[in-house]
Short mmCIF file of C-alpha atoms in Angstrom, two decimals:
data_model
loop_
_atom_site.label_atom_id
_atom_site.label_comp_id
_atom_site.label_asym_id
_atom_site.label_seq_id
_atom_site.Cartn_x
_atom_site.Cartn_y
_atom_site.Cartn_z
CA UNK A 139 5.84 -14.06 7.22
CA UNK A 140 4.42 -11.99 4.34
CA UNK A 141 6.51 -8.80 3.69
CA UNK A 142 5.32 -5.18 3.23
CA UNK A 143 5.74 -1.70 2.12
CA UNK A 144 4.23 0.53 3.65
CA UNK A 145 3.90 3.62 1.31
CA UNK A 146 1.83 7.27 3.22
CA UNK A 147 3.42 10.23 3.53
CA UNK A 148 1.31 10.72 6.74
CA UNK A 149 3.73 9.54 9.50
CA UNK A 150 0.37 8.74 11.47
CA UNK A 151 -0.97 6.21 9.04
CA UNK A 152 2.28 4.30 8.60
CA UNK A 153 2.53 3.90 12.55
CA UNK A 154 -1.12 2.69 12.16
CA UNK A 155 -0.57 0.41 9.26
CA UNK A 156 2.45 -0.72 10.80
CA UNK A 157 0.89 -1.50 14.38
CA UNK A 158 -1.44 -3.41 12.60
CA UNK A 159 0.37 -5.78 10.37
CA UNK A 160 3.37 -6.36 12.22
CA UNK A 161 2.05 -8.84 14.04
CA UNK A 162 2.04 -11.13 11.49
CA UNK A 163 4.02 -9.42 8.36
CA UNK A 164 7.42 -8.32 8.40
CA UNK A 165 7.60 -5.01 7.72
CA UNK A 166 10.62 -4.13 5.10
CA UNK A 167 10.10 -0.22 4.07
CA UNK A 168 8.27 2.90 5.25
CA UNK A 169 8.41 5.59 2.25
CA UNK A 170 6.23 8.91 2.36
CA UNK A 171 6.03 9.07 -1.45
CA UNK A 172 5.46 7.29 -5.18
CA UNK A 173 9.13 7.38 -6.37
CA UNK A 174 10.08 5.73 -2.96
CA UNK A 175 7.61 3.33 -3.23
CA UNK A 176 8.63 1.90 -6.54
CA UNK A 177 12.50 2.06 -5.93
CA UNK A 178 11.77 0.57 -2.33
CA UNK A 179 9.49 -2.03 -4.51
CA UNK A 180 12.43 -2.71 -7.07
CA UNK A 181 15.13 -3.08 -4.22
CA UNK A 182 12.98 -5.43 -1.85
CA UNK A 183 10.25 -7.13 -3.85
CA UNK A 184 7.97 -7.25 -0.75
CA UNK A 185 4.85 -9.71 -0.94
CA UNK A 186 2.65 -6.40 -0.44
CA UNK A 187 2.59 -3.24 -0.73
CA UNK A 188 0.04 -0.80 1.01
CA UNK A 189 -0.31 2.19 -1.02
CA UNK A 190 -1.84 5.97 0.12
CA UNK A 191 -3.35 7.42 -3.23
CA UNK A 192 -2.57 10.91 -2.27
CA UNK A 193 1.06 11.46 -1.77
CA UNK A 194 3.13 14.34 -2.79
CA UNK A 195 6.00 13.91 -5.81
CA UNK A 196 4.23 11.11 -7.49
CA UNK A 197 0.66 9.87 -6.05
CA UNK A 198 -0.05 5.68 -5.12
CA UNK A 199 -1.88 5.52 -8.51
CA UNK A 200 1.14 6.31 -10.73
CA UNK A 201 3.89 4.65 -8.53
CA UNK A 202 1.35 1.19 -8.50
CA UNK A 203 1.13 1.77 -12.37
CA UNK A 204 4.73 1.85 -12.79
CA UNK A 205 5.29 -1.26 -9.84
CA UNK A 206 3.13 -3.04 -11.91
CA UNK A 207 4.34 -2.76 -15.37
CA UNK A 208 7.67 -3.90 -14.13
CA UNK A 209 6.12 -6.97 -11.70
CA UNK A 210 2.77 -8.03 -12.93
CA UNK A 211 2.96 -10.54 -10.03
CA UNK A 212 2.81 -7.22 -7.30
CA UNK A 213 0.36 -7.30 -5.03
CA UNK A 214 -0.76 -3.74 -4.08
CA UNK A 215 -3.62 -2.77 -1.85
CA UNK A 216 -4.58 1.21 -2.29
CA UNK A 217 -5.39 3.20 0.87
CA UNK A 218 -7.91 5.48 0.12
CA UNK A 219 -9.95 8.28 1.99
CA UNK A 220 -13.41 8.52 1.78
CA UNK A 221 -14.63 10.49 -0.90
CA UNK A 222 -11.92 9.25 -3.18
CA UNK A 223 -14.44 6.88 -5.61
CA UNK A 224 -12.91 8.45 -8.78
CA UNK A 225 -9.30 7.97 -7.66
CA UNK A 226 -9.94 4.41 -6.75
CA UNK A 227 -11.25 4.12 -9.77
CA UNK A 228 -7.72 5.48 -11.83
CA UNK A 229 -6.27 3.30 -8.98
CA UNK A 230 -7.74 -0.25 -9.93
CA UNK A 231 -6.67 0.60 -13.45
CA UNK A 232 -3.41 0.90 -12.85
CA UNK A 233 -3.39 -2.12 -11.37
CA UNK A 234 -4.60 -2.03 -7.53
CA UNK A 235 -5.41 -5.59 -6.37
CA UNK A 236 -7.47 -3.96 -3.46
CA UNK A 237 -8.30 -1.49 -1.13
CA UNK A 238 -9.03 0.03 2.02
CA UNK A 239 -10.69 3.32 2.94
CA UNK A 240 -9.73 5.26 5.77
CA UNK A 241 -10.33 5.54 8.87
CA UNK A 242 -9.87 1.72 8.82
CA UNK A 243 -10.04 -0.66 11.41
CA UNK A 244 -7.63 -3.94 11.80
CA UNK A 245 -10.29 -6.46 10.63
CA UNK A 246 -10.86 -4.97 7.56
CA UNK A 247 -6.90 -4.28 7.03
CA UNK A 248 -7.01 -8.10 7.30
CA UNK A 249 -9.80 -9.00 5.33
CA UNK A 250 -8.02 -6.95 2.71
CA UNK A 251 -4.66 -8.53 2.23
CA UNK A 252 -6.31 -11.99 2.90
CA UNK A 253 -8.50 -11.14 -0.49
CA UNK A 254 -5.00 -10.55 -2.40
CA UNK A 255 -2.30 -12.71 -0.05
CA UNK A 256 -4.40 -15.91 1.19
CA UNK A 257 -2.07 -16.74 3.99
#
């Protein structure tokens, strides 16, 4: 089973994102923020990591920046809001291997990590 971060700091979208993958992925951190994210990264190394853009201390683009200069290997998909084109913009720079805009829906959650972890 894939692992996965889950990284929101809505507690709403991580219960959504988790009722969703858990299924099938084992989920191995919940953080509401970017300097969580990339310690909780460091620590557990998950397969995936689903990242909010807009989170409070340091925002999904930075923290995926910073993941990914220390794993090039890390697979992160971005979880964006609509409206957000010029952030996911920043965010594929930094590194993002996908994305999904929200409100999303579990088929395209799937499609989404099948594009960047082919199970």
């Amino acid at each position: 089973m894939p692992e996965v971060l889950i990284a929101d700091d809505s507690e709403f979208m991580r219960n959504l994102l988790r009722e969703i993958l858990e299924e099938d992925h084992q989920i191995v951190g919940e953080v509401e923020n970017g300097v969580e994210a990339v310690e909780t990264y460091k620590e557990k190394r998950p397969d995936l990591v689903m990242m909010d853009i807009v989170m409070p201390i340091r925002d999904g683009i930075e923290a995926t920046d910073e993941i990914k200069n220390s794993d090039p290997s890390a697979n992160v998909i971005m979880c964006t809001s609509v409206g957000q084109e010029e952030k996911m913009k920043e965010a594929v720079k930094a590194g993002a291997d996908g994305y999904i805009t929200k409100p999303f829906q579990k088929p395209s959650v799937m499609e989404a990590i099948e594009d960047v972890v082919p199970s």
